[in-house]
Coordinates of C-alpha atoms and ligand atoms in Angstrom, one line a residue:
M1 CA 4.9 1.1 -16.1
D2 CA 7.1 3.8 -17.8
L3 CA 6.4 4.3 -21.2
E4 CA 8.1 5.5 -23.6
A5 CA 7.5 9.1 -24.6
H6 CA 6.5 7.2 -28.8
Q7 CA 4.7 5.5 -26.3
L8 CA 2.5 8.4 -24.4
Q9 CA 2.4 9.3 -28.2
A10 CA -0.1 6.4 -29.1
F11 CA -2.4 6.4 -26.2
T12 CA -2.7 10.0 -26.9
D13 CA -3.7 9.7 -30.8
A14 CA -6.2 5.7 -29.9
Y15 CA -8.4 7.9 -27.4
A16 CA -8.5 10.9 -29.5
E17 CA -10.1 8.9 -32.1
L18 CA -12.4 6.6 -29.6
E19 CA -13.9 9.5 -28.8
S20 CA -14.5 10.9 -31.5
A21 CA -15.5 7.6 -32.4
L22 CA -18.3 7.4 -30.0
S23 CA -19.6 10.8 -29.7
G24 CA -21.7 11.5 -27.2
S25 CA -20.3 8.6 -24.8
N26 CA -17.7 9.2 -22.5
V27 CA -13.9 7.7 -22.5
L28 CA -12.9 7.2 -18.9
V29 CA -9.0 6.0 -18.7
E30 CA -8.9 3.8 -15.6
T31 CA -5.0 3.4 -14.6
Y32 CA -4.0 1.4 -11.4
F33 CA -1.5 -0.5 -9.8
A34 CA 0.2 2.1 -9.1
D35 CA 1.2 5.2 -9.2
L36 CA 1.0 8.1 -12.0
T37 CA 4.1 9.6 -11.8
P38 CA 5.1 12.1 -9.4
E39 CA 4.9 14.7 -12.7
A40 CA 1.9 13.0 -13.9
Y41 CA 0.8 15.4 -9.6
K42 CA 2.5 17.9 -10.4
T43 CA 1.3 19.1 -14.0
L44 CA -2.3 18.1 -11.7
S45 CA -2.2 21.8 -11.1
G46 CA -3.2 22.5 -14.6
F47 CA -5.9 19.5 -15.4
P48 CA -7.5 20.3 -18.6
S49 CA -10.4 21.9 -17.5
G50 CA -13.4 20.3 -19.1
K51 CA -12.2 16.2 -18.2
Y52 CA -13.8 14.2 -14.9
L53 CA -11.0 13.4 -12.4
F54 CA -11.7 10.1 -10.9
A55 CA -10.5 10.1 -7.6
G56 CA -9.3 6.5 -6.7
V57 CA -9.0 6.7 -2.6
V58 CA -10.6 4.0 -2.0
D59 CA -7.9 1.2 -1.9
G60 CA -9.0 -2.1 -4.2
R61 CA -6.8 -4.0 -3.9
N62 CA -6.5 -5.1 -0.1
I63 CA -8.5 -5.8 2.3
W64 CA -8.8 -2.3 5.0
A65 CA -11.1 -0.1 6.1
N66 CA -10.4 3.6 4.3
D67 CA -8.9 6.2 7.3
L68 CA -12.0 8.0 6.3
A69 CA -11.3 11.1 7.7
A70 CA -7.6 11.2 6.0
S71 CA -9.9 10.1 2.2
L72 CA -11.6 13.4 2.8
A73 CA -9.3 15.2 2.5
I74 CA -7.0 13.8 -0.7
L75 CA -10.7 14.2 -1.7
Q76 CA -11.5 18.4 -0.8
G77 CA -8.1 19.3 -2.0
L78 CA -8.1 17.2 -5.4
E79 CA -11.2 18.8 -5.3
S80 CA -9.6 22.6 -4.9
I81 CA -7.3 21.7 -8.4
V82 CA -9.8 20.4 -10.8
G83 CA -13.3 21.9 -9.4
K84 CA -16.0 21.2 -8.2
D85 CA -18.5 18.7 -9.8
K86 CA -15.4 17.8 -12.0
L87 CA -14.5 14.9 -8.7
V88 CA -15.6 11.7 -8.6
V89 CA -14.2 9.4 -5.6
S90 CA -14.2 5.7 -6.9
T91 CA -11.7 2.4 -5.9
S92 CA -8.4 2.2 -6.6
C93 CA -9.2 -0.3 -8.9
S94 CA -11.4 -2.7 -10.1
L95 CA -13.2 -4.6 -6.7
L96 CA -12.2 -8.9 -8.4
H97 CA -9.7 -8.7 -6.4
T98 CA -10.8 -7.7 -3.2
A99 CA -12.6 -10.5 -1.0
V100 CA -16.6 -10.1 -1.5
D101 CA -18.7 -9.1 1.6
L102 CA -17.4 -8.7 5.1
V103 CA -20.8 -10.2 6.8
N104 CA -19.5 -14.0 5.1
E105 CA -16.6 -14.4 7.9
T106 CA -18.3 -16.3 10.9
K107 CA -15.2 -16.1 12.6
L108 CA -14.1 -13.0 12.2
D109 CA -14.0 -11.5 15.9
D110 CA -15.8 -7.1 15.9
E111 CA -12.4 -5.9 16.4
L112 CA -10.6 -8.1 13.8
K113 CA -13.9 -7.5 11.5
S114 CA -13.9 -3.7 12.5
W115 CA -10.5 -2.6 10.8
L116 CA -11.5 -4.5 7.3
A117 CA -13.6 -3.6 4.5
F118 CA -14.5 -6.2 1.6
A119 CA -15.8 -5.6 -1.4
A120 CA -19.0 -4.9 -0.7
Q121 CA -18.4 -2.2 1.8
K122 CA -15.8 -0.8 -0.3
V123 CA -18.6 0.8 -2.5
V124 CA -19.4 1.9 0.9
E125 CA -17.5 3.9 1.6
V126 CA -17.0 5.6 -1.3
N127 CA -20.7 6.4 -1.2
A128 CA -20.2 7.9 2.3
L129 CA -17.6 9.4 1.0
A130 CA -19.3 11.8 -1.5
K131 CA -22.1 12.4 0.3
A132 CA -19.1 13.7 2.7
L133 CA -17.1 15.0 0.2
A134 CA -21.3 17.1 -1.3
G135 CA -21.6 18.3 2.5
Q136 CA -24.1 15.8 3.5
K137 CA -20.7 13.9 5.9
D138 CA -23.0 10.6 7.8
E139 CA -20.9 12.2 11.2
A140 CA -21.7 8.6 12.7
F141 CA -20.2 5.9 10.0
F142 CA -17.2 8.9 9.8
S143 CA -17.5 9.0 14.4
A144 CA -17.1 5.0 14.1
N145 CA -15.3 5.0 11.4
A146 CA -11.5 6.5 12.9
A147 CA -12.1 4.9 16.1
A148 CA -11.6 1.4 14.1
Q149 CA -8.9 3.1 13.6
A150 CA -8.1 4.2 16.0
S151 CA -8.2 1.1 17.8
R152 CA -5.9 -0.5 15.3
K153 CA -3.5 1.6 15.9
S154 CA -2.9 0.3 19.7
S155 CA -4.2 -2.4 19.9
P156 CA -2.3 -5.2 21.3
R157 CA -2.7 -8.1 19.0
V158 CA -1.2 -5.7 16.2
N159 CA 2.3 -4.6 17.7
N160 CA 4.4 -7.0 19.5
E161 CA 7.1 -5.4 20.8
A162 CA 10.2 -7.7 20.4
V163 CA 9.2 -8.4 17.0
Q164 CA 9.0 -4.4 16.2
K165 CA 12.4 -4.1 17.6
A166 CA 14.0 -7.3 15.9
A167 CA 13.5 -6.6 12.1
S168 CA 13.7 -2.9 12.7
G169 CA 17.3 -3.7 13.1
L170 CA 18.1 -5.7 9.8
K171 CA 16.5 -2.6 7.3
G172 CA 19.8 -1.8 5.3
S173 CA 21.5 -4.5 6.9
D174 CA 23.4 -7.0 4.8
H175 CA 23.1 -10.0 5.9
R176 CA 25.3 -13.2 4.1
R177 CA 26.3 -16.8 4.7
A178 CA 30.5 -16.5 5.6
T179 CA 31.2 -19.2 3.8
N180 CA 31.3 -18.6 -0.2
V181 CA 28.9 -21.0 -2.1
S182 CA 31.2 -23.4 -3.9
A183 CA 32.9 -23.8 -0.5
R184 CA 29.6 -24.4 1.1
L185 CA 29.4 -27.5 -1.4
D186 CA 32.3 -28.9 -1.1
A187 CA 31.7 -29.1 2.4
Q188 CA 28.0 -29.9 1.8
Q189 CA 29.1 -33.0 -1.2
K190 CA 30.9 -34.3 1.8
K191 CA 28.6 -35.2 3.4
L192 CA 25.7 -35.7 0.7
N193 CA 27.8 -37.7 -1.0
L194 CA 25.7 -37.4 -4.0
P195 CA 26.0 -38.8 -7.7
A196 CA 26.7 -36.5 -10.8
L197 CA 23.8 -35.5 -11.6
P198 CA 21.8 -35.6 -9.1
T199 CA 17.7 -36.3 -9.4
T200 CA 14.5 -34.4 -6.3
T201 CA 11.3 -32.6 -6.8
I202 CA 10.2 -29.2 -5.7
G203 CA 7.9 -31.3 -2.7
S204 CA 4.0 -32.5 -3.5
F205 CA 3.2 -35.6 -4.5
H206 CA -0.7 -35.8 -5.5
K207 CA -2.9 -34.9 -2.2
L208 CA -4.6 -38.0 -1.0
W209 CA -1.9 -40.1 -3.4
S210 CA -2.9 -43.7 -2.3
L211 CA -5.4 -43.0 0.9
G212 CA -8.5 -43.7 -2.2
G213 CA -10.2 -45.2 0.3
S214 CA -9.4 -44.4 3.6
A215 CA -12.0 -42.9 6.2
V216 CA -9.8 -39.5 5.9
N217 CA -9.9 -39.5 2.3
T218 CA -14.0 -39.4 2.7
R219 CA -14.5 -37.9 6.3
P220 CA -14.0 -33.8 7.3
R221 CA -11.4 -33.2 9.3
S222 CA -13.7 -32.6 12.4
E223 CA -14.5 -36.1 12.8
I224 CA -10.6 -37.2 12.3
T225 CA -8.8 -37.3 15.9
E226 CA -5.5 -36.2 16.1
E227 CA -4.4 -40.1 15.9
E228 CA -6.4 -40.8 13.2
Y229 CA -4.9 -38.2 11.2
V230 CA -1.4 -38.5 12.5
K231 CA -1.4 -42.1 11.5
A232 CA -2.8 -41.0 7.9
M233 CA 0.0 -38.9 6.8
K234 CA 2.7 -41.0 8.4
E235 CA 1.0 -44.0 5.8
E236 CA 1.2 -41.4 3.3
I237 CA 4.4 -39.7 3.7
S238 CA 5.9 -43.3 3.7
K239 CA 4.1 -44.3 -0.1
V240 CA 5.6 -41.0 -1.1
V241 CA 9.2 -41.8 0.4
K242 CA 8.7 -45.6 -1.0
L243 CA 8.4 -44.2 -4.6
Q244 CA 10.6 -42.1 -4.5
E245 CA 13.7 -44.8 -3.4
D246 CA 12.0 -47.2 -6.0
L247 CA 12.6 -44.5 -8.9
D248 CA 16.0 -43.9 -6.9
I249 CA 15.9 -40.7 -6.7
D250 CA 18.8 -38.5 -4.8
V251 CA 17.1 -36.3 -2.4
L252 CA 13.4 -36.8 -1.3
V253 CA 10.4 -35.2 -0.3
H254 CA 7.8 -35.9 2.6
G255 CA 4.6 -34.8 -0.7
E256 CA 3.4 -32.0 1.7
P257 CA 0.3 -34.1 2.4
E258 CA -0.3 -32.3 4.9
R259 CA -0.9 -28.6 3.7
N260 CA -4.0 -27.2 2.3
D261 CA -1.3 -24.4 0.1
M262 CA 2.1 -23.3 0.6
V263 CA 1.1 -20.4 2.8
E264 CA -2.3 -20.6 3.9
Y265 CA -0.5 -23.6 6.8
F266 CA 2.3 -21.7 7.2
G267 CA 0.0 -18.4 7.8
E268 CA -2.3 -21.0 11.0
Q269 CA 1.0 -21.9 12.7
L270 CA 2.4 -17.5 12.4
S271 CA 1.0 -15.8 15.3
G272 CA -0.4 -12.1 13.6
F273 CA -2.4 -13.6 11.2
A274 CA -6.2 -14.0 10.2
F275 CA -8.2 -16.2 7.9
T276 CA -11.2 -15.8 5.7
V277 CA -14.0 -18.5 5.4
N278 CA -15.2 -17.0 2.9
G279 CA -12.6 -14.6 0.8
W280 CA -11.8 -16.1 -2.2
V281 CA -10.6 -13.7 -4.5
Q282 CA -9.4 -15.0 -8.1
S283 CA -6.2 -16.7 -9.1
Y284 CA -6.2 -16.3 -12.9
G285 CA -8.9 -18.3 -14.9
S286 CA -11.1 -21.1 -12.6
R287 CA -8.6 -20.8 -10.0
C288 CA -9.6 -19.6 -6.9
V289 CA -7.7 -19.0 -3.6
K290 CA -8.4 -17.6 -0.3
P291 CA -5.4 -14.9 1.0
P292 CA -4.0 -14.8 4.8
I293 CA -4.7 -11.2 6.4
I294 CA -1.2 -10.2 8.0
Y295 CA -2.9 -7.9 10.7
G296 CA 0.0 -7.6 13.4
D297 CA 3.4 -8.3 13.4
V298 CA 4.5 -11.6 12.6
S299 CA 6.2 -14.3 15.5
R300 CA 6.3 -18.4 14.8
P301 CA 4.9 -19.8 18.7
N302 CA 5.8 -22.5 17.4
P303 CA 7.7 -25.5 15.3
M304 CA 5.9 -25.6 12.3
T305 CA 7.5 -28.7 9.6
V306 CA 10.2 -29.6 12.0
F307 CA 7.7 -33.8 12.9
W308 CA 6.6 -34.3 9.4
S309 CA 9.8 -34.0 8.3
S310 CA 11.6 -35.5 11.3
T311 CA 9.4 -38.1 10.2
A312 CA 10.2 -38.3 6.7
Q313 CA 13.5 -38.7 7.1
S314 CA 13.4 -41.7 9.7
M315 CA 11.8 -43.3 6.4
T316 CA 14.8 -43.1 4.9
S317 CA 18.6 -43.1 4.8
R318 CA 18.1 -40.2 2.0
P319 CA 18.2 -36.7 2.6
M320 CA 15.2 -35.8 3.1
K321 CA 14.7 -32.1 2.3
G322 CA 12.6 -30.2 4.9
M323 CA 10.5 -27.8 3.2
L324 CA 9.6 -24.2 3.7
T325 CA 7.3 -21.5 2.3
G326 CA 10.4 -18.7 1.6
P327 CA 9.3 -15.0 3.3
V328 CA 8.5 -13.1 0.2
T329 CA 5.8 -15.7 -0.7
I330 CA 4.5 -16.1 1.8
L331 CA 4.5 -11.4 2.1
N332 CA 3.3 -11.8 -2.0
W333 CA 0.0 -14.1 -1.7
S334 CA -1.5 -12.8 1.4
F335 CA -3.7 -9.6 2.1
V336 CA -1.0 -7.2 4.0
R337 CA -1.2 -4.6 6.7
N338 CA -1.1 -1.1 5.4
D339 CA 0.1 0.5 8.7
Q340 CA 4.0 -0.4 8.0
P341 CA 6.0 -0.3 4.9
R342 CA 6.2 -4.1 3.0
H343 CA 9.6 -5.2 3.5
E344 CA 9.0 -4.8 7.3
T345 CA 6.5 -6.9 7.1
C346 CA 8.5 -9.0 5.1
Y347 CA 11.7 -8.9 7.8
Q348 CA 8.9 -9.6 10.5
I349 CA 8.5 -13.1 8.0
A350 CA 12.1 -13.5 7.2
L351 CA 12.6 -13.9 11.0
A352 CA 9.6 -16.4 12.2
I353 CA 11.2 -18.9 9.4
K354 CA 14.6 -18.5 10.1
D355 CA 13.5 -20.4 13.5
E356 CA 12.4 -22.4 11.5
V357 CA 15.3 -23.4 9.5
E358 CA 17.1 -23.4 13.2
D359 CA 15.2 -25.6 14.1
L360 CA 15.1 -28.0 11.3
E361 CA 18.7 -27.8 10.9
K362 CA 18.6 -29.5 14.7
A363 CA 16.8 -31.6 14.1
G364 CA 19.2 -33.4 12.1
I365 CA 17.5 -32.0 8.6
N366 CA 20.0 -31.9 6.2
V367 CA 19.1 -30.4 3.3
I368 CA 16.3 -27.3 3.2
Q369 CA 14.9 -26.2 0.4
I370 CA 12.9 -22.4 1.0
D371 CA 10.3 -21.5 -1.8
E372 CA 10.4 -18.8 -3.2
A373 CA 7.9 -18.9 -5.6
A374 CA 6.6 -15.8 -6.2
L375 CA 9.4 -12.9 -6.0
R376 CA 9.0 -12.4 -9.9
E377 CA 5.5 -11.5 -9.2
G378 CA 6.1 -8.9 -6.6
L379 CA 8.2 -7.1 -8.9
P380 CA 6.4 -2.9 -8.7
L381 CA 5.6 -2.8 -12.5
R382 CA 7.7 1.1 -12.4
K383 CA 11.9 0.0 -12.4
S384 CA 12.4 2.9 -10.6
E385 CA 10.8 1.4 -7.7
H386 CA 12.9 -2.5 -8.8
A387 CA 16.0 -1.3 -6.9
F388 CA 14.5 -1.3 -3.5
Y389 CA 11.8 -4.3 -4.0
L390 CA 14.5 -6.4 -4.7
Q391 CA 16.5 -5.8 -2.2
W392 CA 15.1 -6.5 0.9
A393 CA 13.4 -9.0 -1.1
V394 CA 15.9 -10.6 -1.7
H395 CA 17.6 -9.7 1.7
S396 CA 15.1 -11.1 3.7
F397 CA 14.8 -14.8 2.1
R398 CA 19.0 -14.6 2.9
I399 CA 18.3 -13.5 6.8
T400 CA 16.1 -17.1 6.8
N401 CA 19.3 -19.5 6.3
V402 CA 22.6 -17.1 7.4
G403 CA 23.3 -18.8 10.6
I404 CA 22.7 -22.4 10.1
Q405 CA 26.8 -24.6 9.2
D406 CA 28.2 -25.4 5.9
T407 CA 27.2 -28.4 5.6
T408 CA 23.5 -27.8 5.2
Q409 CA 22.1 -27.4 1.7
I410 CA 20.0 -24.5 1.2
H411 CA 17.5 -25.1 -1.9
T412 CA 15.0 -22.7 -3.4
H413 CA 12.3 -23.2 -5.8
M414 CA 10.9 -20.4 -8.1
C415 CA 7.9 -20.9 -10.8
Y416 CA 7.0 -18.5 -13.7
S417 CA 9.2 -17.6 -16.4
N418 CA 11.4 -14.6 -16.5
F419 CA 13.7 -14.0 -14.4
N420 CA 16.2 -12.6 -17.2
D421 CA 16.2 -9.4 -16.1
I422 CA 16.3 -10.4 -12.8
I423 CA 18.9 -13.1 -12.7
H424 CA 21.4 -11.6 -10.5
S425 CA 19.3 -11.0 -7.4
I426 CA 18.6 -15.1 -7.1
I427 CA 22.0 -15.3 -7.2
D428 CA 22.2 -12.9 -5.3
M429 CA 20.2 -14.9 -2.5
D430 CA 22.6 -16.9 -2.1
A431 CA 21.1 -20.2 -2.0
D432 CA 22.9 -24.1 -2.4
V433 CA 20.8 -24.4 -5.6
I434 CA 17.8 -23.4 -7.1
T435 CA 15.2 -25.1 -9.3
I436 CA 13.5 -23.5 -11.9
E437 CA 11.0 -22.9 -14.3
N438 CA 12.4 -23.4 -17.3
S439 CA 10.9 -25.9 -19.0
R440 CA 8.2 -23.8 -20.8
S441 CA 10.9 -21.3 -21.3
D442 CA 14.2 -23.5 -22.4
E443 CA 16.0 -21.3 -24.9
K444 CA 14.9 -17.9 -22.1
L445 CA 17.1 -19.8 -19.6
L446 CA 19.5 -21.0 -21.4
S447 CA 20.8 -17.6 -23.3
V448 CA 21.2 -16.1 -20.0
F449 CA 24.0 -17.7 -19.6
R450 CA 24.5 -17.9 -22.9
E451 CA 25.8 -14.5 -22.6
G452 CA 27.6 -15.2 -19.8
V453 CA 26.2 -15.3 -16.8
K454 CA 28.1 -16.4 -14.5
Y455 CA 25.3 -18.7 -12.3
G456 CA 28.0 -20.9 -9.5
A457 CA 25.8 -22.4 -7.2
G458 CA 24.0 -25.4 -7.9
I459 CA 20.3 -25.0 -9.7
G460 CA 17.8 -27.3 -11.8
P461 CA 15.9 -26.0 -14.9
G462 CA 12.9 -27.7 -14.8
V463 CA 13.2 -30.8 -17.8
Y464 CA 9.0 -30.9 -17.5
D465 CA 6.8 -29.2 -17.3
I466 CA 4.0 -30.9 -14.7
H467 CA 1.0 -28.5 -15.2
S468 CA 0.6 -30.0 -18.8
P469 CA -0.6 -34.0 -18.7
R470 CA 1.9 -34.4 -21.6
I471 CA 4.7 -36.7 -21.1
P472 CA 8.1 -36.5 -22.4
S473 CA 10.4 -39.0 -23.4
T474 CA 13.9 -39.9 -22.5
E475 CA 14.9 -38.1 -25.4
E476 CA 13.7 -35.0 -25.4
I477 CA 15.1 -34.9 -21.1
A478 CA 18.5 -35.4 -22.1
D479 CA 18.4 -33.6 -24.9
R480 CA 16.9 -30.6 -22.6
I481 CA 20.0 -31.9 -19.5
R482 CA 22.5 -31.7 -23.1
K483 CA 21.7 -28.3 -23.7
M484 CA 22.3 -26.9 -20.1
L485 CA 25.0 -28.2 -19.8
A486 CA 26.7 -27.2 -22.2
V487 CA 26.4 -23.4 -21.7
L488 CA 26.4 -24.1 -17.8
E489 CA 29.5 -22.8 -15.2
S490 CA 28.2 -24.0 -12.2
N491 CA 29.9 -26.4 -10.2
I492 CA 25.8 -29.0 -9.4
L493 CA 23.4 -29.5 -12.9
W494 CA 20.3 -31.1 -10.2
V495 CA 17.6 -32.6 -12.5
N496 CA 14.5 -31.3 -11.9
P497 CA 10.6 -31.4 -12.7
D498 CA 9.7 -27.5 -13.4
C499 CA 7.3 -27.4 -9.8
G500 CA 5.7 -29.8 -7.4
L501 CA 3.3 -32.8 -8.3
K502 CA 0.7 -31.9 -7.3
T503 CA -1.3 -31.2 -10.5
R504 CA -0.2 -34.9 -11.4
K505 CA -1.5 -38.6 -10.2
Ligands
LIG1 N1 7.0 -27.2 -3.1 C1 6.0 -26.9 -3.3 C2 4.8 -27.7 -4.0 O1 5.5 -28.1 -4.3 C3 5.8 -25.8 -4.0 C4 5.1 -24.8 -4.8 C5 4.4 -23.4 -6.2 O2 6.4 -22.8 -6.1 N2 3.9 -22.6 -6.8 O3 4.1 -27.3 -4.2
ZN2 ZN1 6.6 -24.1 -9.3

């Protein structure tokens, strides 16, 4: 991260202390997840003698095969600076963040596999590079690698000219809805007719919440016919709809029973994505995810959610929220191609989601939630890179809904706190309503508004923590709402939980 001079000095002092305490051992300092500063590279010419440089030329965070020829050239350049026996070939970080072994992938075709390297393959790459640097180059291994790199570059599976054209035109431009948010909210209110303090939930209900004992719950998906599956999902949705009507919720959700995961579900229906069978990586604690691999230009061959959302809408006279995952979250929770800048891939996903938003609107869905749970998470470590990331991330979000009518209400939802430093970017997303994690950090979000930040759109700061089994009292929830009302400039305060309810029975 960006460190102050006194923090850097503390490192110097601490490591000097460690080294003297560990006489006879070497201390290896790993910096990862961001580059050293350009200044650090410049001073590499004065690399301290007697120290080793571990060069992390094999990316530990992604799943792409290394460009061995390019890496070897970098290593040779470094070697001429730091000295012949002072250079160690390494991965850029621990291999915790990448999938384990390509050998376990039975469903990926050989061509795609030749473009990939999981942890086990990265170790082989590191070894091959070290050997080549020492003059024992495995020519066959290097030329197979070069052929794979070339086939990836020119493959028609990777390149879709129409998509590239549409996406590349977006950079540096601006897209926003023509009418401002307060006028839009008025138009929406005429149509939706919501009460003061409208209530809603974030999307998911407990998976197969009410299907206990039914055939679908006990048999694998592959053994269920399409008709059985659709019937079971419809039953599930209708139970979730009825529950919400009984509870007198104002804007309903369908419960997302058909989704495995909020990113995988969309990735499976988009072109340019591949899926592993065993490519699990740790998310946090014992939780793991299986991120999709974005290997090619992204497009949406068919509507993805329209059938389920309109089916759900047909079951109620209340507004049913269409539920989508936003482009930035799909990007941040996938393994992203490294042969073009991330913003280009994000724009491609944004255009695919835009198609879906417009199809939902055509199908009569008046409220559409575009989840950007991971927008904050993608913020680069270096402050100097924040502005550019936020600019294209927020722009990508706006692109998804730039083409719709004023009367269609766009919600977005964001998890995890610490939004204060990016609140202006959140406002710039120009959603009509934002539902936001808040119950774990009450005062934090309030303080932004106390400090005078104006937020003219609808806002639903979560009134209870869905990750906790504790049920807050009515008074506690009412108290939170009162506190918010005291400081908010917002036209509309929404009342909703912190996040989706899939973890709550
Ligand atoms: N709509 C999603 C759900 O309710 C949102 C999940 C999330 O924000 N992580 O499950
Ligand atoms: Zn959430």
